[in-house]
């Protein structure tokens, strides 16, 4: 293969490598390609190479990495920008493009969908402004309705799914309470079952904004407009004597259920304004974001905040993930999604800033298994998938026609989202290796 | 004489030497002197007179001139050889004479008559000079003296044991004095004793060599010291003495050239006397030449004109191409253009229409010539011309120095959230104390409660009348919304807060036991139960225009714009009572305001704001003169010392009440009525909204230091509401630097930083 120096566009020697499995593999030969190709061109080249070997190949979009950085411009510009020599044979790694390939039917709710949780691969949890929580086993099929709240549900969390039969979930509501529900996701797929809370957690003085469960499932924490973060026990028993069991009679229903009430184990005080979001990623570490423009890390044992990141904007959401689950992503009252690395000493400046949204960011979630991927949902009605290796969004999901209030990953390959158009939307087929 | 040809410098050096005493110590100084002489010579070359020696101007030539002179004038070529020495001598002599005598103005020639007598002496000198030349040439065989004390009187060392110091600084001890007799005997014995000389300076005996003694003898005889010196050597004629075309005057400088003139001195004395007596006057004013630029521009000569107010008339416009008799085609208007001129007003119509003529001859007389020149004359003498005084000031420098907007962040600048749901213009908004909720009232008769974070409308209260005002109770534990519409004031329970708070709220709004109203207010208001939403409503006798809660959440003031003196009442929610103000209000009240921390009460009438003390009934404690035509709204800084007043002419006044009762600053920004003003509770921000559908955000920093005036910086113009109806209300978020604006387009917008 010789280089034609007089060619209109310069040619580059590249070698395509991948970590993908056999149908996606191409022979490890160096090929000469024009230097002005973009991602699309590279993708079509790889597709044609695969097709030449495998005639039944369906075209598949790919994304390309050079030295761990995604290509988002023409190859020539990329090399220039990064100062990579075009003389030697370039090694381009390709991965399947992170973009939803399938859009499931929307699942209509009665009111705005304010909370979505996809922690469990078996079902999707949603919270709604009509005060009901719903469990969706798949798109369009609601298996359980979690009832009891008198105000809009603001957040839902999966507490415990260890034992196969029953699953514990927690819901936070604007009626200042949290409720814990238990149900069996396997039963009654055909008809919708109504579930009542087995435990009501009272103690917040204002709307509860967010709830998150400990990994073990023994405790949940919740954040509220009263500027506190409360920690609660989730166990049903009242052996500690701290909670009083009350019998509640359901007005028109014959069923009589036992509902226990729980009080907060402890309160983490320190935020000066509404605590908008909490996550509990490790055993004794809680991260919280607040409208007082700070992200804090709390040590559960001591109840003190061990980290205080100042952001400058009121924050709506926070999540922890990425490389060794240490990066903090938060979004709030501006269109910028910020990612901090608290391990970096001496700086509180964000290490990444993603600013493709055009309105407030309502949710951000790290992918559970990937170090690089996270999603963000915004009031501009868009959900964006991000890769830390590029500043452009990998893909934009623009299925909602109103504000997106919440979004989450589901099963590692789907994005579930709920918004002000009262729909739960599932975008699936996202290939994240 | 060959030596002389070396150069005049050396010549002179020798001459000076010969005039002075010759001695060894003198000879040592020679090189230095030669140096200085050279410099002198250079000076002489540039024409300065020197009293040093005879050959004054110009340098080297002179002495030879003298030579030739003598040979010509006096001796007529005889004794050429001897004359040389003669000349040299007489030359010196001449100089001496010049220096010494003042009166003698005679020619040099007569002097030289007697010079022959001194011939012997002259030759003596000559011979000495020859020796000097010898010695100067062979300075290496000269023995340096061993004493180094220099030319000091030797008697200083008379009493010392040493005579001086040698080159290394060691003392030179005196020789032992010999007995006179012994020394005499020694001289008798010694045959060479006649040649010995005692050198006192070096304290040693010097024995002259034979050559030296011969030289001495020759000198004594008056001959040249060296035997081989031939005084009669043939004369080498270096310069020819024939008549040249341009003869150089060989006449010596007459004496009068060197002495000041007597007559001149007399003249000077006369002048000096005249000056002293004042006959001669200096500093006569120079007469200005009476000329001017005939063709110069009049405008530039204005400073010369005697009249201060003279202004040159404007110049006539010079004719251009279009006035030419044969202008280019593009100057000539087409027929349509000419037709369009006819449609124009006469004033706009062009005075002259370019036309083409084939030749100069065919140009007709200009019909307007007389008229125009007449008008020009009228212009010149009837039109007053006034000089415009223009000051050159950089407009930028007039701007006040304000800090950059960047440094004043955060402030609301971009709209991210909209609260949609109303169907009529949103007239009023109010945020609850935590900032979680916002309530709004609209002309469609609905009051809505929104969730700030998501823009979700949580509650709707529907009424029949257009809502005038909504106000959230400032207490967080009493989530009551006061809503004014028409003549009614409603207290609505928002059903927020904890259960206990709800109970208190319900109790407050319980309408079961409304007490009998006082007689004084019975005609103004009546407290009634509200059937619609189970609260309380207060019916007023006139329609309500504005309401304001006291900071403690118990009292509420309402303003009835047409109520005149009864226009402002205070309601107490806990006792469900109404009272009139304990003071009289002058003018029509527009809006009222409670002081944020003290018991003051602000009442804005149409033209000014009065401050009353609620605890001291009576006259107003202060009157703020706004200078505005019609006040529309008022807001107070949380510190309580600064008041902002918005007016219907688009002006906003900032009052610093510690400073003055006049506005500290008046901001004229809006082209239309200001509908509302707002001040942030914690951030140094204030805002105004107007019917021009914009809202302005300002930085309003109030300093604790009383000496420092508040800093007011305009920050941002918030646009976004549709142009019809404008923005009717604006409120700041209680904790975030965000601004809510309520538009007549039925949308509430939230502007974030």
mmCIF file with all atom_site columns, C-alpha atoms in Angstrom, chain A residues 18-143:
data_model
loop_
_atom_site.group_PDB
_atom_site.id
_atom_site.type_symbol
_atom_site.label_atom_id
_atom_site.label_alt_id
_atom_site.label_comp_id
_atom_site.label_asym_id
_atom_site.label_entity_id
_atom_site.label_seq_id
_atom_site.pdbx_PDB_ins_code
_atom_site.Cartn_x
_atom_site.Cartn_y
_atom_site.Cartn_z
_atom_site.occupancy
_atom_site.B_iso_or_equiv
_atom_site.pdbx_formal_charge
_atom_site.auth_seq_id
_atom_site.auth_comp_id
_atom_site.auth_asym_id
_atom_site.auth_atom_id
_atom_site.pdbx_PDB_model_num
ATOM 1   C CA . UNK A 1 18  ? -11.801 -3.407  19.204 1.00 0.00 ? 18  UNK A CA 1
ATOM 2   C CA . UNK A 1 19  ? -12.622 -5.172  22.391 1.00 0.00 ? 19  UNK A CA 1
ATOM 3   C CA . UNK A 1 20  ? -15.955 -6.280  20.980 1.00 0.00 ? 20  UNK A CA 1
ATOM 4   C CA . UNK A 1 21  ? -16.773 -9.890  20.264 1.00 0.00 ? 21  UNK A CA 1
ATOM 5   C CA . UNK A 1 22  ? -16.567 -11.800 17.036 1.00 0.00 ? 22  UNK A CA 1
ATOM 6   C CA . UNK A 1 23  ? -19.308 -10.376 14.816 1.00 0.00 ? 23  UNK A CA 1
ATOM 7   C CA . UNK A 1 24  ? -17.899 -6.935  15.314 1.00 0.00 ? 24  UNK A CA 1
ATOM 8   C CA . UNK A 1 25  ? -14.284 -7.804  14.769 1.00 0.00 ? 25  UNK A CA 1
ATOM 9   C CA . UNK A 1 26  ? -12.393 -6.697  11.700 1.00 0.00 ? 26  UNK A CA 1
ATOM 10  C CA . UNK A 1 27  ? -9.044  -8.083  10.536 1.00 0.00 ? 27  UNK A CA 1
ATOM 11  C CA . UNK A 1 28  ? -6.165  -6.265  12.156 1.00 0.00 ? 28  UNK A CA 1
ATOM 12  C CA . UNK A 1 29  ? -4.735  -4.870  8.976  1.00 0.00 ? 29  UNK A CA 1
ATOM 13  C CA . UNK A 1 30  ? -3.545  -1.411  8.412  1.00 0.00 ? 30  UNK A CA 1
ATOM 14  C CA . UNK A 1 31  ? -5.682  0.452   5.887  1.00 0.00 ? 31  UNK A CA 1
ATOM 15  C CA . UNK A 1 32  ? -5.184  3.804   4.278  1.00 0.00 ? 32  UNK A CA 1
ATOM 16  C CA . UNK A 1 33  ? -8.085  6.156   4.616  1.00 0.00 ? 33  UNK A CA 1
ATOM 17  C CA . UNK A 1 34  ? -8.478  9.802   3.674  1.00 0.00 ? 34  UNK A CA 1
ATOM 18  C CA . UNK A 1 35  ? -7.676  12.088  6.556  1.00 0.00 ? 35  UNK A CA 1
ATOM 19  C CA . UNK A 1 36  ? -10.835 14.149  6.307  1.00 0.00 ? 36  UNK A CA 1
ATOM 20  C CA . UNK A 1 37  ? -13.270 11.438  7.298  1.00 0.00 ? 37  UNK A CA 1
ATOM 21  C CA . UNK A 1 38  ? -15.459 11.985  10.308 1.00 0.00 ? 38  UNK A CA 1
ATOM 22  C CA . UNK A 1 39  ? -17.013 9.544   12.688 1.00 0.00 ? 39  UNK A CA 1
ATOM 23  C CA . UNK A 1 40  ? -19.659 8.708   10.145 1.00 0.00 ? 40  UNK A CA 1
ATOM 24  C CA . UNK A 1 41  ? -17.068 7.937   7.501  1.00 0.00 ? 41  UNK A CA 1
ATOM 25  C CA . UNK A 1 42  ? -15.072 5.784   9.859  1.00 0.00 ? 42  UNK A CA 1
ATOM 26  C CA . UNK A 1 43  ? -18.223 3.967   10.849 1.00 0.00 ? 43  UNK A CA 1
ATOM 27  C CA . UNK A 1 44  ? -19.129 3.230   7.263  1.00 0.00 ? 44  UNK A CA 1
ATOM 28  C CA . UNK A 1 45  ? -15.589 2.027   6.571  1.00 0.00 ? 45  UNK A CA 1
ATOM 29  C CA . UNK A 1 46  ? -15.721 -0.398  9.465  1.00 0.00 ? 46  UNK A CA 1
ATOM 30  C CA . UNK A 1 47  ? -19.192 -1.520  8.469  1.00 0.00 ? 47  UNK A CA 1
ATOM 31  C CA . UNK A 1 48  ? -18.087 -2.177  4.918  1.00 0.00 ? 48  UNK A CA 1
ATOM 32  C CA . UNK A 1 49  ? -15.074 -4.128  6.127  1.00 0.00 ? 49  UNK A CA 1
ATOM 33  C CA . UNK A 1 50  ? -17.269 -6.292  8.302  1.00 0.00 ? 50  UNK A CA 1
ATOM 34  C CA . UNK A 1 51  ? -19.790 -6.661  5.540  1.00 0.00 ? 51  UNK A CA 1
ATOM 35  C CA . UNK A 1 52  ? -17.174 -7.850  3.128  1.00 0.00 ? 52  UNK A CA 1
ATOM 36  C CA . UNK A 1 53  ? -16.523 -10.784 5.403  1.00 0.00 ? 53  UNK A CA 1
ATOM 37  C CA . UNK A 1 54  ? -19.997 -11.344 6.699  1.00 0.00 ? 54  UNK A CA 1
ATOM 38  C CA . UNK A 1 55  ? -22.661 -10.771 4.048  1.00 0.00 ? 55  UNK A CA 1
ATOM 39  C CA . UNK A 1 56  ? -25.555 -10.869 6.538  1.00 0.00 ? 56  UNK A CA 1
ATOM 40  C CA . UNK A 1 57  ? -24.195 -7.923  8.441  1.00 0.00 ? 57  UNK A CA 1
ATOM 41  C CA . UNK A 1 58  ? -26.573 -5.160  9.342  1.00 0.00 ? 58  UNK A CA 1
ATOM 42  C CA . UNK A 1 59  ? -25.150 -1.710  9.496  1.00 0.00 ? 59  UNK A CA 1
ATOM 43  C CA . UNK A 1 60  ? -24.247 -0.719  13.013 1.00 0.00 ? 60  UNK A CA 1
ATOM 44  C CA . UNK A 1 61  ? -23.081 2.705   14.175 1.00 0.00 ? 61  UNK A CA 1
ATOM 45  C CA . UNK A 1 62  ? -19.714 2.779   15.837 1.00 0.00 ? 62  UNK A CA 1
ATOM 46  C CA . UNK A 1 63  ? -17.821 5.275   17.869 1.00 0.00 ? 63  UNK A CA 1
ATOM 47  C CA . UNK A 1 64  ? -14.084 5.663   17.607 1.00 0.00 ? 64  UNK A CA 1
ATOM 48  C CA . UNK A 1 65  ? -11.425 6.291   20.160 1.00 0.00 ? 65  UNK A CA 1
ATOM 49  C CA . UNK A 1 66  ? -7.876  7.431   19.660 1.00 0.00 ? 66  UNK A CA 1
ATOM 50  C CA . UNK A 1 67  ? -5.760  7.279   22.772 1.00 0.00 ? 67  UNK A CA 1
ATOM 51  C CA . UNK A 1 68  ? -8.853  7.031   24.893 1.00 0.00 ? 68  UNK A CA 1
ATOM 52  C CA . UNK A 1 69  ? -10.548 10.044  23.416 1.00 0.00 ? 69  UNK A CA 1
ATOM 53  C CA . UNK A 1 70  ? -13.676 9.967   21.309 1.00 0.00 ? 70  UNK A CA 1
ATOM 54  C CA . UNK A 1 71  ? -13.463 11.396  17.833 1.00 0.00 ? 71  UNK A CA 1
ATOM 55  C CA . UNK A 1 72  ? -15.984 14.157  17.378 1.00 0.00 ? 72  UNK A CA 1
ATOM 56  C CA . UNK A 1 73  ? -14.500 15.982  14.384 1.00 0.00 ? 73  UNK A CA 1
ATOM 57  C CA . UNK A 1 74  ? -12.727 15.007  11.230 1.00 0.00 ? 74  UNK A CA 1
ATOM 58  C CA . UNK A 1 75  ? -9.751  12.782  11.761 1.00 0.00 ? 75  UNK A CA 1
ATOM 59  C CA . UNK A 1 76  ? -7.382  15.416  10.453 1.00 0.00 ? 76  UNK A CA 1
ATOM 60  C CA . UNK A 1 77  ? -8.608  18.073  12.844 1.00 0.00 ? 77  UNK A CA 1
ATOM 61  C CA . UNK A 1 78  ? -8.564  15.630  15.698 1.00 0.00 ? 78  UNK A CA 1
ATOM 62  C CA . UNK A 1 79  ? -4.940  14.732  15.088 1.00 0.00 ? 79  UNK A CA 1
ATOM 63  C CA . UNK A 1 80  ? -4.045  18.389  14.780 1.00 0.00 ? 80  UNK A CA 1
ATOM 64  C CA . UNK A 1 81  ? -5.866  19.288  17.956 1.00 0.00 ? 81  UNK A CA 1
ATOM 65  C CA . UNK A 1 82  ? -4.298  16.500  19.909 1.00 0.00 ? 82  UNK A CA 1
ATOM 66  C CA . UNK A 1 83  ? -0.874  16.831  18.325 1.00 0.00 ? 83  UNK A CA 1
ATOM 67  C CA . UNK A 1 84  ? -0.754  13.227  17.211 1.00 0.00 ? 84  UNK A CA 1
ATOM 68  C CA . UNK A 1 85  ? 1.646   12.407  14.410 1.00 0.00 ? 85  UNK A CA 1
ATOM 69  C CA . UNK A 1 86  ? -0.011  11.303  11.204 1.00 0.00 ? 86  UNK A CA 1
ATOM 70  C CA . UNK A 1 87  ? 3.114   9.527   10.016 1.00 0.00 ? 87  UNK A CA 1
ATOM 71  C CA . UNK A 1 88  ? 2.839   6.319   11.920 1.00 0.00 ? 88  UNK A CA 1
ATOM 72  C CA . UNK A 1 89  ? 0.010   3.853   11.712 1.00 0.00 ? 89  UNK A CA 1
ATOM 73  C CA . UNK A 1 90  ? -2.844  5.066   13.862 1.00 0.00 ? 90  UNK A CA 1
ATOM 74  C CA . UNK A 1 91  ? -4.570  2.638   16.100 1.00 0.00 ? 91  UNK A CA 1
ATOM 75  C CA . UNK A 1 92  ? -8.251  3.432   16.278 1.00 0.00 ? 92  UNK A CA 1
ATOM 76  C CA . UNK A 1 93  ? -10.363 1.595   18.739 1.00 0.00 ? 93  UNK A CA 1
ATOM 77  C CA . UNK A 1 94  ? -14.002 1.334   17.914 1.00 0.00 ? 94  UNK A CA 1
ATOM 78  C CA . UNK A 1 95  ? -16.895 0.689   20.180 1.00 0.00 ? 95  UNK A CA 1
ATOM 79  C CA . UNK A 1 96  ? -20.558 0.400   19.447 1.00 0.00 ? 96  UNK A CA 1
ATOM 80  C CA . UNK A 1 97  ? -22.062 3.835   19.427 1.00 0.00 ? 97  UNK A CA 1
ATOM 81  C CA . UNK A 1 98  ? -23.862 4.662   22.626 1.00 0.00 ? 98  UNK A CA 1
ATOM 82  C CA . UNK A 1 99  ? -27.234 5.612   21.324 1.00 0.00 ? 99  UNK A CA 1
ATOM 83  C CA . UNK A 1 100 ? -30.670 4.161   21.868 1.00 0.00 ? 100 UNK A CA 1
ATOM 84  C CA . UNK A 1 101 ? -31.681 1.941   19.026 1.00 0.00 ? 101 UNK A CA 1
ATOM 85  C CA . UNK A 1 102 ? -35.209 1.314   20.106 1.00 0.00 ? 102 UNK A CA 1
ATOM 86  C CA . UNK A 1 103 ? -37.898 3.475   21.587 1.00 0.00 ? 103 UNK A CA 1
ATOM 87  C CA . UNK A 1 104 ? -40.494 1.599   23.622 1.00 0.00 ? 104 UNK A CA 1
ATOM 88  C CA . UNK A 1 105 ? -44.109 2.570   23.886 1.00 0.00 ? 105 UNK A CA 1
ATOM 89  C CA . UNK A 1 106 ? -44.632 5.324   26.427 1.00 0.00 ? 106 UNK A CA 1
ATOM 90  C CA . UNK A 1 107 ? -46.397 4.314   29.621 1.00 0.00 ? 107 UNK A CA 1
ATOM 91  C CA . UNK A 1 108 ? -48.965 6.929   30.401 1.00 0.00 ? 108 UNK A CA 1
ATOM 92  C CA . UNK A 1 109 ? -49.515 8.085   33.949 1.00 0.00 ? 109 UNK A CA 1
ATOM 93  C CA . UNK A 1 110 ? -52.308 10.113  35.447 1.00 0.00 ? 110 UNK A CA 1
ATOM 94  C CA . UNK A 1 111 ? -50.055 13.005  36.276 1.00 0.00 ? 111 UNK A CA 1
ATOM 95  C CA . UNK A 1 112 ? -46.495 14.209  35.904 1.00 0.00 ? 112 UNK A CA 1
ATOM 96  C CA . UNK A 1 113 ? -43.939 11.519  36.471 1.00 0.00 ? 113 UNK A CA 1
ATOM 97  C CA . UNK A 1 114 ? -41.626 12.978  39.031 1.00 0.00 ? 114 UNK A CA 1
ATOM 98  C CA . UNK A 1 115 ? -39.460 10.035  39.916 1.00 0.00 ? 115 UNK A CA 1
ATOM 99  C CA . UNK A 1 116 ? -38.069 7.062   38.037 1.00 0.00 ? 116 UNK A CA 1
ATOM 100 C CA . UNK A 1 117 ? -35.917 4.311   39.370 1.00 0.00 ? 117 UNK A CA 1
ATOM 101 C CA . UNK A 1 118 ? -34.407 1.542   37.342 1.00 0.00 ? 118 UNK A CA 1
ATOM 102 C CA . UNK A 1 119 ? -32.171 -0.053  39.943 1.00 0.00 ? 119 UNK A CA 1
ATOM 103 C CA . UNK A 1 120 ? -33.841 -3.376  39.647 1.00 0.00 ? 120 UNK A CA 1
ATOM 104 C CA . UNK A 1 121 ? -33.600 -5.120  36.281 1.00 0.00 ? 121 UNK A CA 1
ATOM 105 C CA . UNK A 1 122 ? -36.970 -6.726  36.861 1.00 0.00 ? 122 UNK A CA 1
ATOM 106 C CA . UNK A 1 123 ? -39.096 -3.638  37.018 1.00 0.00 ? 123 UNK A CA 1
ATOM 107 C CA . UNK A 1 124 ? -39.176 0.119   36.825 1.00 0.00 ? 124 UNK A CA 1
ATOM 108 C CA . UNK A 1 125 ? -40.337 2.189   39.737 1.00 0.00 ? 125 UNK A CA 1
ATOM 109 C CA . UNK A 1 126 ? -42.047 5.484   39.078 1.00 0.00 ? 126 UNK A CA 1
ATOM 110 C CA . UNK A 1 127 ? -43.417 8.157   41.314 1.00 0.00 ? 127 UNK A CA 1
ATOM 111 C CA . UNK A 1 128 ? -46.141 10.414  40.172 1.00 0.00 ? 128 UNK A CA 1
ATOM 112 C CA . UNK A 1 129 ? -47.656 13.741  41.102 1.00 0.00 ? 129 UNK A CA 1
ATOM 113 C CA . UNK A 1 130 ? -50.965 11.988  41.848 1.00 0.00 ? 130 UNK A CA 1
ATOM 114 C CA . UNK A 1 131 ? -49.317 10.547  44.931 1.00 0.00 ? 131 UNK A CA 1
ATOM 115 C CA . UNK A 1 132 ? -49.085 7.025   43.608 1.00 0.00 ? 132 UNK A CA 1
ATOM 116 C CA . UNK A 1 133 ? -46.003 5.001   43.021 1.00 0.00 ? 133 UNK A CA 1
ATOM 117 C CA . UNK A 1 134 ? -46.086 2.513   40.185 1.00 0.00 ? 134 UNK A CA 1
ATOM 118 C CA . UNK A 1 135 ? -44.155 -0.569  39.345 1.00 0.00 ? 135 UNK A CA 1
ATOM 119 C CA . UNK A 1 136 ? -43.730 -1.341  35.692 1.00 0.00 ? 136 UNK A CA 1
ATOM 120 C CA . UNK A 1 137 ? -42.489 -4.745  34.710 1.00 0.00 ? 137 UNK A CA 1
ATOM 121 C CA . UNK A 1 138 ? -42.059 -3.605  31.152 1.00 0.00 ? 138 UNK A CA 1
ATOM 122 C CA . UNK A 1 139 ? -43.200 -0.799  28.952 1.00 0.00 ? 139 UNK A CA 1
ATOM 123 C CA . UNK A 1 140 ? -46.907 -0.283  29.281 1.00 0.00 ? 140 UNK A CA 1
ATOM 124 C CA . UNK A 1 141 ? -47.576 -2.964  31.874 1.00 0.00 ? 141 UNK A CA 1
ATOM 125 C CA . UNK A 1 142 ? -48.038 -1.706  35.374 1.00 0.00 ? 142 UNK A CA 1
ATOM 126 C CA . UNK A 1 143 ? -47.888 -4.485  37.910 1.00 0.00 ? 143 UNK A CA 1
#
